PDB file of C-alpha atoms in Angstrom:
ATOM      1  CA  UNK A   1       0.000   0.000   0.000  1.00 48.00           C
ATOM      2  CA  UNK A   2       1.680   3.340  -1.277  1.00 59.00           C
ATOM      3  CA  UNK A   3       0.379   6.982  -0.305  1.00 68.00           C
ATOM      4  CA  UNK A   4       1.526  10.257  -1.580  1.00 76.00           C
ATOM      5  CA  UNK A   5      -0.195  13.819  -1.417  1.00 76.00           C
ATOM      6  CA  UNK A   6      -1.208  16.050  -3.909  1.00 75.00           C
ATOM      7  CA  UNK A   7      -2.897  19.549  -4.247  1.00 75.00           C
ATOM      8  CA  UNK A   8      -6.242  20.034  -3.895  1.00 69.00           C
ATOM      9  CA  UNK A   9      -8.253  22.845  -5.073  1.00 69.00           C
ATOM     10  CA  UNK A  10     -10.204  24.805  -2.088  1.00 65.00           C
ATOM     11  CA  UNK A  11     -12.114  27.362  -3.330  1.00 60.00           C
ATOM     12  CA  UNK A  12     -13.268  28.099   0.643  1.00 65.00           C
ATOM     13  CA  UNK A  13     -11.797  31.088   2.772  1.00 67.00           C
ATOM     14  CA  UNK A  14      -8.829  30.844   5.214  1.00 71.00           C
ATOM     15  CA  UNK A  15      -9.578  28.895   8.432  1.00 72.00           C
ATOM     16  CA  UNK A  16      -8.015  27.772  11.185  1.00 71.00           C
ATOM     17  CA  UNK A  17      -7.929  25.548  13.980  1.00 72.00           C
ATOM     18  CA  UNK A  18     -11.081  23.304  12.172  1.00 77.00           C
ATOM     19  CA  UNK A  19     -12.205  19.739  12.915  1.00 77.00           C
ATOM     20  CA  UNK A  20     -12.240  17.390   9.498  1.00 79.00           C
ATOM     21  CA  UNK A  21     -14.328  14.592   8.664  1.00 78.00           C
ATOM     22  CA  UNK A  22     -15.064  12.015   6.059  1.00 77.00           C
ATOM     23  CA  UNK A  23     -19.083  11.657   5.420  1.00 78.00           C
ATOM     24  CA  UNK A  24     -18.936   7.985   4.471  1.00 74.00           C
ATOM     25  CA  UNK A  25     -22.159   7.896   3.040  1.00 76.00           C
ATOM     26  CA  UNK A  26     -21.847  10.871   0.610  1.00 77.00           C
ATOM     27  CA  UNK A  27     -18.406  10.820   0.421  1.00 80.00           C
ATOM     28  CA  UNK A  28     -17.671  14.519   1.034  1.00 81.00           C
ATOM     29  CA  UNK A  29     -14.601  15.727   3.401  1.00 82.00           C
ATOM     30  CA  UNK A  30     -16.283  18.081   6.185  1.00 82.00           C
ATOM     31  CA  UNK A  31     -14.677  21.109   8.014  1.00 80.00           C
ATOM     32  CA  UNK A  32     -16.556  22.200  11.095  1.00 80.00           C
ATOM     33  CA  UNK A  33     -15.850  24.788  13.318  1.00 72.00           C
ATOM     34  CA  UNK A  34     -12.576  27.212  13.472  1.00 67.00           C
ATOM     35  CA  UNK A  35     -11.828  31.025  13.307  1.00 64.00           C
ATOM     36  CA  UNK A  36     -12.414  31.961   9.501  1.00 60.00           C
ATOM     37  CA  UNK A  37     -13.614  34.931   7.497  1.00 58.00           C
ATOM     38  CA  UNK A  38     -16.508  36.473   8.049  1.00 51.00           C
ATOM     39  CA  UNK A  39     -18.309  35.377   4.574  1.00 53.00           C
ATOM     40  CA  UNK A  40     -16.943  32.053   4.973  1.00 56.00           C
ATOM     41  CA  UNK A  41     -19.805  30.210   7.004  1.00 62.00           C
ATOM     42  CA  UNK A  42     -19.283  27.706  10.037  1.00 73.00           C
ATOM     43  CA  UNK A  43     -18.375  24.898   8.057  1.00 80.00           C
ATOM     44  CA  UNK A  44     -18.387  23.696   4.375  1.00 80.00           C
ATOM     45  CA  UNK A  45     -17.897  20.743   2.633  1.00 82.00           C
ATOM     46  CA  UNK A  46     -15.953  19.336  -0.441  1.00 80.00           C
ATOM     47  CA  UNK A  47     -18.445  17.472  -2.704  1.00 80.00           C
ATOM     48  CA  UNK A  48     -16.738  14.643  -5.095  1.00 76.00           C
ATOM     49  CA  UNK A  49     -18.776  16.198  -8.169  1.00 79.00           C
ATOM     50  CA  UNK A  50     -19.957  19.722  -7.286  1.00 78.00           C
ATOM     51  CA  UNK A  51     -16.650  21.086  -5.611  1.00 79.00           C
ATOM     52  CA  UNK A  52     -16.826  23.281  -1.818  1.00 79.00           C
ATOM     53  CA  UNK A  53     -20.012  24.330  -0.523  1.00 78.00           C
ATOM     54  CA  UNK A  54     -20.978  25.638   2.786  1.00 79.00           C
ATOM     55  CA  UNK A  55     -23.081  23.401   5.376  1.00 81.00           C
ATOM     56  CA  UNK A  56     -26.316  25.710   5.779  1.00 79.00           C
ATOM     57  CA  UNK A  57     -27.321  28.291   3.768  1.00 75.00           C
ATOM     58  CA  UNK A  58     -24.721  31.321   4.181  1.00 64.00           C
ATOM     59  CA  UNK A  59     -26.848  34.186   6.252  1.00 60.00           C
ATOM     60  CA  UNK A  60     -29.037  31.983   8.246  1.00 72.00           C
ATOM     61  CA  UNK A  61     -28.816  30.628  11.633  1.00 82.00           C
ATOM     62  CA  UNK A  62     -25.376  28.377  11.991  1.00 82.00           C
ATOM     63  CA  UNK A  63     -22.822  28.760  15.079  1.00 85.00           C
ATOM     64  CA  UNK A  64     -20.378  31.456  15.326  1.00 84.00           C
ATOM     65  CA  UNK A  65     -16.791  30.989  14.673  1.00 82.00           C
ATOM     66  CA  UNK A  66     -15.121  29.070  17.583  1.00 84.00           C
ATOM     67  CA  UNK A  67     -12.350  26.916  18.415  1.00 82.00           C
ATOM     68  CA  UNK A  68     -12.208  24.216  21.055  1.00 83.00           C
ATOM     69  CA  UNK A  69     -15.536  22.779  20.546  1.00 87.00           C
ATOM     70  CA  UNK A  70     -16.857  19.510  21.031  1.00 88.00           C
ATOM     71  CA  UNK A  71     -17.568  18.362  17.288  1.00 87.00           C
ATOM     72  CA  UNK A  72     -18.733  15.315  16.432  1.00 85.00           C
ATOM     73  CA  UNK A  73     -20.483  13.711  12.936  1.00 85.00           C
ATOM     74  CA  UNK A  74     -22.125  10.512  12.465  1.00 83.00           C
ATOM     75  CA  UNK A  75     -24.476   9.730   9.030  1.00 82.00           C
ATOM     76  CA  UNK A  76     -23.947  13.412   7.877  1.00 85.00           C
ATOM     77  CA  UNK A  77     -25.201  14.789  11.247  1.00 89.00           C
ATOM     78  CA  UNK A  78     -23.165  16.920  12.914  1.00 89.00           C
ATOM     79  CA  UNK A  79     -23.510  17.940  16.358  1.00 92.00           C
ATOM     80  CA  UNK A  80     -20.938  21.083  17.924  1.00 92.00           C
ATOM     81  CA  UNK A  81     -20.981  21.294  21.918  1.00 93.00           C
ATOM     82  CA  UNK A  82     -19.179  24.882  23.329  1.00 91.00           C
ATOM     83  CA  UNK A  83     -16.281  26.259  22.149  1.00 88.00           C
ATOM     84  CA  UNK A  84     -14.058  29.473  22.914  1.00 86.00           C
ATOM     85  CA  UNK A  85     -14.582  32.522  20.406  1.00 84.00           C
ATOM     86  CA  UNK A  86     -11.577  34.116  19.263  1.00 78.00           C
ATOM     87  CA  UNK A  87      -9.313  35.918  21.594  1.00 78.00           C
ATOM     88  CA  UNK A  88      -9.617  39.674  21.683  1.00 79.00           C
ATOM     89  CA  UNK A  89      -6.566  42.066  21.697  1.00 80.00           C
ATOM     90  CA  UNK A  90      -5.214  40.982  25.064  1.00 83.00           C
ATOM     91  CA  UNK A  91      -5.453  37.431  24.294  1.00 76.00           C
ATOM     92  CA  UNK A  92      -8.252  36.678  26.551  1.00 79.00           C
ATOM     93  CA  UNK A  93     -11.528  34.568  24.549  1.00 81.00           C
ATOM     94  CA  UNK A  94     -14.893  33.570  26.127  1.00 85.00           C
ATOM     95  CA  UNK A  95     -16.257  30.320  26.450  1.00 89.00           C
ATOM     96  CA  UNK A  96     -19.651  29.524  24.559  1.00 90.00           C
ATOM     97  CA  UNK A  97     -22.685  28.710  25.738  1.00 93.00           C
ATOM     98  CA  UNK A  98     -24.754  27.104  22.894  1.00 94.00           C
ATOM     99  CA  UNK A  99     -24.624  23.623  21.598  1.00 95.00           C
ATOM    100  CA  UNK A 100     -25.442  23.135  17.983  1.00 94.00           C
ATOM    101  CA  UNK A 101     -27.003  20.451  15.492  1.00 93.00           C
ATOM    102  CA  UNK A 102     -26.881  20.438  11.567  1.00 91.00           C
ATOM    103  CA  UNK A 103     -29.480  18.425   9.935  1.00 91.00           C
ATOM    104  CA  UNK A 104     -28.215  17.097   6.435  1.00 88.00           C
ATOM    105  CA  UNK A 105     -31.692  16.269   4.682  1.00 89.00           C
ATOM    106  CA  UNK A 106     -32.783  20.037   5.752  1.00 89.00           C
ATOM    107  CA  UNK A 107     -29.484  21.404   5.851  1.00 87.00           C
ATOM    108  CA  UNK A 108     -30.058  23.880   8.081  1.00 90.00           C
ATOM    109  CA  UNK A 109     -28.498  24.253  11.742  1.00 91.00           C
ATOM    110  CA  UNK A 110     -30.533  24.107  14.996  1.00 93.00           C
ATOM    111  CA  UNK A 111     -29.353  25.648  18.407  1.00 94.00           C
ATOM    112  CA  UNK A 112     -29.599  23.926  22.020  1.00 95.00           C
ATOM    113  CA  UNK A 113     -28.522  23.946  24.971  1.00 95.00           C
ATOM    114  CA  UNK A 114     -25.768  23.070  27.112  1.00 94.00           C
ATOM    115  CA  UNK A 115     -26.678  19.951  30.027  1.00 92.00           C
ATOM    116  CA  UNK A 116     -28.328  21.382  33.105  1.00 91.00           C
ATOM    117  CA  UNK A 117     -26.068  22.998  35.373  1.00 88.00           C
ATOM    118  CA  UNK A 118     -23.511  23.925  32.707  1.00 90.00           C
ATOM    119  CA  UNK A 119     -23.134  27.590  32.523  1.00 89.00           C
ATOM    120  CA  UNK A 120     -20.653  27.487  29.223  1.00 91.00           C
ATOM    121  CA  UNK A 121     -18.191  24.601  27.767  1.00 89.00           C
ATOM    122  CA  UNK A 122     -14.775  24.384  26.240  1.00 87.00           C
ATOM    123  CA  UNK A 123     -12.109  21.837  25.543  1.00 85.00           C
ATOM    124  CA  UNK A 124     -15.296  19.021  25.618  1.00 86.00           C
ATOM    125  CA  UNK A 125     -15.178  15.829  23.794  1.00 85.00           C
ATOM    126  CA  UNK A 126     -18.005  14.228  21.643  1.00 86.00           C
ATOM    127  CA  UNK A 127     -18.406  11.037  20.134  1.00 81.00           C
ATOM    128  CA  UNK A 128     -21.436   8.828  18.206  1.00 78.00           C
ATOM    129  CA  UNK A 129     -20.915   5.966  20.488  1.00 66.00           C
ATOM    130  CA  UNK A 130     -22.832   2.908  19.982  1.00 63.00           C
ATOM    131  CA  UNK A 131     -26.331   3.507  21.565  1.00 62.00           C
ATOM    132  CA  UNK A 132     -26.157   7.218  21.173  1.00 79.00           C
ATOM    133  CA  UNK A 133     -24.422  10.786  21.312  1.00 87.00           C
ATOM    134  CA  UNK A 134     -22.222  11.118  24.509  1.00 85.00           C
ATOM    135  CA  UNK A 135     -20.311  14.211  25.663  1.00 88.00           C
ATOM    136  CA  UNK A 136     -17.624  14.425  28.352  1.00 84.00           C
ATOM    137  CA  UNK A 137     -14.949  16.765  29.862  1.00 83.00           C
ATOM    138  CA  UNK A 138     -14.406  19.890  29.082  1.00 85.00           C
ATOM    139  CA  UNK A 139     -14.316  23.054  31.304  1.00 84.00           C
ATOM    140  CA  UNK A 140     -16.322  26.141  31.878  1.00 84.00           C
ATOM    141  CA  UNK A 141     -13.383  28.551  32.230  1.00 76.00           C
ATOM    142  CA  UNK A 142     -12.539  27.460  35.486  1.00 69.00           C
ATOM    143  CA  UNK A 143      -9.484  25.312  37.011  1.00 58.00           C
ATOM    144  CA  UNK A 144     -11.171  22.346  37.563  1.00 61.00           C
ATOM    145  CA  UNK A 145     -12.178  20.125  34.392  1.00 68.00           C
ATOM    146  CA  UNK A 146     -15.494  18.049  34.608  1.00 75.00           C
ATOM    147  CA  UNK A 147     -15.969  14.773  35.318  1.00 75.00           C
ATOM    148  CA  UNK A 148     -19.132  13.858  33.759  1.00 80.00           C
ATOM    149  CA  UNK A 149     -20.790  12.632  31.117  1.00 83.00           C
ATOM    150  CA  UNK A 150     -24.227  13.710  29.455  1.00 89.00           C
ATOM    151  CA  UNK A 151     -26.076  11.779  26.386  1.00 89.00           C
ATOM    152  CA  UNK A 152     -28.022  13.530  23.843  1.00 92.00           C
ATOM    153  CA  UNK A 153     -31.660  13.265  23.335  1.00 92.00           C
ATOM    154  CA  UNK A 154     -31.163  13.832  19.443  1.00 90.00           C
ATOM    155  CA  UNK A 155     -35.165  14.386  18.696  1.00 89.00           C
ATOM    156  CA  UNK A 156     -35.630  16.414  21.096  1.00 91.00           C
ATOM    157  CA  UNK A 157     -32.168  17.985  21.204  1.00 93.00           C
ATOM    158  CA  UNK A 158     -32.387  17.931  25.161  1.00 94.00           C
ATOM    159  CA  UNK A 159     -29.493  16.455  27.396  1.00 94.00           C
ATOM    160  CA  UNK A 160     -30.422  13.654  29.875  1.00 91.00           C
ATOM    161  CA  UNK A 161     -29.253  13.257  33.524  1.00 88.00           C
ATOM    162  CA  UNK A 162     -25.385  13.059  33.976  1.00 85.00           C
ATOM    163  CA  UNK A 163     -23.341   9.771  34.583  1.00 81.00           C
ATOM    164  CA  UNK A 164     -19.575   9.994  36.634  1.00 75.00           C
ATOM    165  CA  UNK A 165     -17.185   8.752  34.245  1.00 70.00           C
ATOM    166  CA  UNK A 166     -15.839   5.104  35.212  1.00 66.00           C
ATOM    167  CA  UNK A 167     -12.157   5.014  34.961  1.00 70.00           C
ATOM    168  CA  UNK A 168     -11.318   8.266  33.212  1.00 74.00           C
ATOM    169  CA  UNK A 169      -9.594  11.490  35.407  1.00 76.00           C
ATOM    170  CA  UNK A 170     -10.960  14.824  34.951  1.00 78.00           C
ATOM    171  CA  UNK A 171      -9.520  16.763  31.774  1.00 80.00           C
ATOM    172  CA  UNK A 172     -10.233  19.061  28.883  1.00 80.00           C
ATOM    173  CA  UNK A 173      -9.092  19.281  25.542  1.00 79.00           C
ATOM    174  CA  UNK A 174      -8.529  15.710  25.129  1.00 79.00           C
ATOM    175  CA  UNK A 175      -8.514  14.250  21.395  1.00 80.00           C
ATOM    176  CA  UNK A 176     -11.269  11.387  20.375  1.00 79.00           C
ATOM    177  CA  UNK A 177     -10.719   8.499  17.530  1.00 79.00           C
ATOM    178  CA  UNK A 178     -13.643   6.770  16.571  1.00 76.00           C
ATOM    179  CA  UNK A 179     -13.339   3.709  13.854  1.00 76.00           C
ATOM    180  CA  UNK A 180     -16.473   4.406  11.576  1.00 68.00           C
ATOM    181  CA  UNK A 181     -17.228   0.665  11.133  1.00 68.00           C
ATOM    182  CA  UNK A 182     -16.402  -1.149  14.079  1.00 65.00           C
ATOM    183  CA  UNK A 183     -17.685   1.628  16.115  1.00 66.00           C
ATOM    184  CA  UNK A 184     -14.488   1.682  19.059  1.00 78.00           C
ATOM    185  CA  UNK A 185     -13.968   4.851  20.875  1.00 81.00           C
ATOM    186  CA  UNK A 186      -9.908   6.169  21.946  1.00 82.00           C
ATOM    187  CA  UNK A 187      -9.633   9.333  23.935  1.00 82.00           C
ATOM    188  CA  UNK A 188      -5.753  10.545  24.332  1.00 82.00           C
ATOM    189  CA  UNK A 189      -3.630  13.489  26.367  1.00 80.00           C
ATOM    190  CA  UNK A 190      -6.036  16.309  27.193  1.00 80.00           C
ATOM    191  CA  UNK A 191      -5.266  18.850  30.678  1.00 79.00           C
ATOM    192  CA  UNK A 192      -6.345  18.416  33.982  1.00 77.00           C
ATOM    193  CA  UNK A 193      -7.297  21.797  33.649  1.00 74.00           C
ATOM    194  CA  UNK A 194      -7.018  24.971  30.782  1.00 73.00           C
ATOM    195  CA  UNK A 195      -3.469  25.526  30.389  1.00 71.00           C
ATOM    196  CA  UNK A 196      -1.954  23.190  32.963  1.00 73.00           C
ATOM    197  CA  UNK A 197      -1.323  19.866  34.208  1.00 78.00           C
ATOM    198  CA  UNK A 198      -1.135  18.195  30.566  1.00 80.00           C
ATOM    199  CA  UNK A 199      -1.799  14.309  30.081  1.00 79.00           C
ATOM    200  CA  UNK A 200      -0.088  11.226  28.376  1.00 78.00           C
ATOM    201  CA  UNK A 201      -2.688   8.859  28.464  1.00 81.00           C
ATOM    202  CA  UNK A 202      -5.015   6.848  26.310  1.00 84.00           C
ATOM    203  CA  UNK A 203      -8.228   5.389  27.083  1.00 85.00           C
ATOM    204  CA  UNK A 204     -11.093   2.817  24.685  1.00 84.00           C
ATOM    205  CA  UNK A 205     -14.327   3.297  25.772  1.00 79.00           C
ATOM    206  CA  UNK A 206     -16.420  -0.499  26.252  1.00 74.00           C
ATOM    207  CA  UNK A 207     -19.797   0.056  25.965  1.00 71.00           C
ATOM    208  CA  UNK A 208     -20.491  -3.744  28.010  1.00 72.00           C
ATOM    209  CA  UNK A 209     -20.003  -1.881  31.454  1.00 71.00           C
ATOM    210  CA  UNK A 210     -20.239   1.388  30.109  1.00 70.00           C
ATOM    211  CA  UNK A 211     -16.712   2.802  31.245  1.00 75.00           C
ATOM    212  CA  UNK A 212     -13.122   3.801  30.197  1.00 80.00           C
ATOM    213  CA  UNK A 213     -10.576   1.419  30.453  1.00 84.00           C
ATOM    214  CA  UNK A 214      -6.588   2.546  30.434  1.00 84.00           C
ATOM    215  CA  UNK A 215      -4.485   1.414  26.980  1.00 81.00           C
ATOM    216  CA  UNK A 216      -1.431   3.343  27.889  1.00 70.00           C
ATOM    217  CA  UNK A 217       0.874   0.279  27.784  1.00 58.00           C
ATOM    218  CA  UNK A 218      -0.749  -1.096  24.576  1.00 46.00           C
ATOM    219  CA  UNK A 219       0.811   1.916  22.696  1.00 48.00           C
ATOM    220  CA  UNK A 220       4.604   1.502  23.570  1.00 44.00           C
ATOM    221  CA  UNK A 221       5.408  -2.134  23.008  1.00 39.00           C
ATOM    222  CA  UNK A 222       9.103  -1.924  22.904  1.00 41.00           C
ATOM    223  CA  UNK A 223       9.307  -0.570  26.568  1.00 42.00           C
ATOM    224  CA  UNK A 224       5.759  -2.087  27.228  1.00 43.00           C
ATOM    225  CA  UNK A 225       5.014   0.646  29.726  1.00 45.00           C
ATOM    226  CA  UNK A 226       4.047   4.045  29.061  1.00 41.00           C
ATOM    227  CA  UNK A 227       7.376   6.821  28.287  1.00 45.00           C
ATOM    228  CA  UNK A 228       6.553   9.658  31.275  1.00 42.00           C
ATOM    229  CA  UNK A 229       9.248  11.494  30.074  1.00 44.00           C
ATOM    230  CA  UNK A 230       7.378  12.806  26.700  1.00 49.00           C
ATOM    231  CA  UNK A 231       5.415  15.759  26.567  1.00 51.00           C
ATOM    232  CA  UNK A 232       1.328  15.858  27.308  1.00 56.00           C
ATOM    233  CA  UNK A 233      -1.085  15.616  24.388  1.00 61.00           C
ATOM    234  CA  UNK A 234      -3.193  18.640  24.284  1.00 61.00           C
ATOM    235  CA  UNK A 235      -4.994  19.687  21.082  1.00 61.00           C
ATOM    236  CA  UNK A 236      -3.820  17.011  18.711  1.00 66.00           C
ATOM    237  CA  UNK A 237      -6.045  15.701  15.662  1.00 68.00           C
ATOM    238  CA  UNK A 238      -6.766  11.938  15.550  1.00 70.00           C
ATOM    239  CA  UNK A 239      -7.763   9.595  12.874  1.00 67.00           C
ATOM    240  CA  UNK A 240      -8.218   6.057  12.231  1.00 66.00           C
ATOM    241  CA  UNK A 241      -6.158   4.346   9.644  1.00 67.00           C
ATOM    242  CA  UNK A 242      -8.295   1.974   7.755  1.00 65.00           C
ATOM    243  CA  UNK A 243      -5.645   0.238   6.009  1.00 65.00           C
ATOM    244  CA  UNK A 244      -3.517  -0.191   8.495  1.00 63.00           C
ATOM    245  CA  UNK A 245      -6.424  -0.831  11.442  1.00 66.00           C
ATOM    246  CA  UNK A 246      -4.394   1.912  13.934  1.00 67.00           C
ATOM    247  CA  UNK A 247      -4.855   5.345  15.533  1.00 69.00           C
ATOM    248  CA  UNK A 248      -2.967   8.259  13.661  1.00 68.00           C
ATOM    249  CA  UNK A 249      -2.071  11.573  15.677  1.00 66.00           C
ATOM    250  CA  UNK A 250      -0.747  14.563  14.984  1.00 61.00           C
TER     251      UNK A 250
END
């Protein structure tokens, strides 16, 4: 199996710090989210016979530009949780209070909010886990990350009750893997908290007992324990090799 890269024509605007995905049933690449132009839109999407077009008509209701979001897509539904806006001229950005869902046979986006109790979200994690939508971690621009999970009523875009996470610390920012087919869940590296305390750890989630079990060890074989010595993961994209059935980060 050979890969090489080649040029691609974008006919989008600039963006920056965007989530990507592949919509496996229509085949289009998907970028959500970022810090873009103005006239750009909240995400678009490369078609394999009709080029770039934005998700939602341009001008309508859609999220604002963000980064940090909890973004998640499953049959061409996407679902974005929170987010920070871009930082102002001191450096400082807020974190968002909305949660957001775009419907692909309307293509339109629908606002909702965040779970009970949850004044505003950033550095979250969301993933189309067998059974459902869950979403974990994150922080509400405070120094102590949440340790909860909430799943997603999608008809009636409403959150239920939380669950304490089973085997997972506290962190925010953390990156999420999901294989398409086989439906397995990572989670890697994250923060204990914004800014600080980074993690090197990786977790699968097992849907059986509904919990997070530790695969640290699994990904150094040569030293078969896990190398404290290298840096935390914070803000790294994740995506699962088909070809060669693994986890790719970056």
């Amino acid at each position: 199996y050979a890969c090489e890269w080649s040029v691609a024509a974008y006919q989008g605007a600039a963006r920056h710090d965007h989530e990507a995905f592949l919509d496996e049933e229509t085949g289009r690449v998907v970028l959500v989210g970022a810090l873009a132009e103005a006239e750009a839109g909240f995400a678009t999407a490369l078609d394999p016979d009709d080029g770039w077009g934005p998700l939602g008509e341009l001008g309508k209701n859609q999220p604002t530009p963000r980064t940090h979001a909890a973004v998640a897509m499953s049959g061409g539904v996407v679902v974005v949780v929170g987010g920070r806006s871009a930082p102002d001229a001191s450096g400082a950005s807020v974190t968002m209070a909305d949660a957001w869902r775009y419907d692909p046979v309307a293509d339109s986006w629908a606002s909702f909010g965040l779970p009970d109790g949850v004044s505003s979200l950033g550095g979250g994690f969301i993933s189309a886990q067998e059974g459902g939508w869950s979403l974990g971690g994150g922080d509400s621009g405070l120094v102590v990350s949440w340790r909860l999970s909430w799943s997603l009523d999608m008809a009636a875009l409403t959150w239920l009750e939380p669950a304490p996470w089973s085997g997972l610390a506290p962190r925010t920012g953390g990156t999420v893997v999901v294989e398409p087919n086989g439906g397995a869940t990572w989670l890697v590296g994250g923060s204990r908290m914004p800014g600080a305390f980074p993690l090197m750890d990786a977790h699968t989630w097992t849907s059986a007992d509904q919990g997070w079990h530790s695969v640290s060890e699994a990904l150094l074989p040569t030293t078969e324990s896990w190398d404290v010595t290298r840096p935390g993961l914070v803000g790294a994209s994740g995506v699962w090799n088909p070809v060669a059935q693994v986890v790719l980060l970056a």
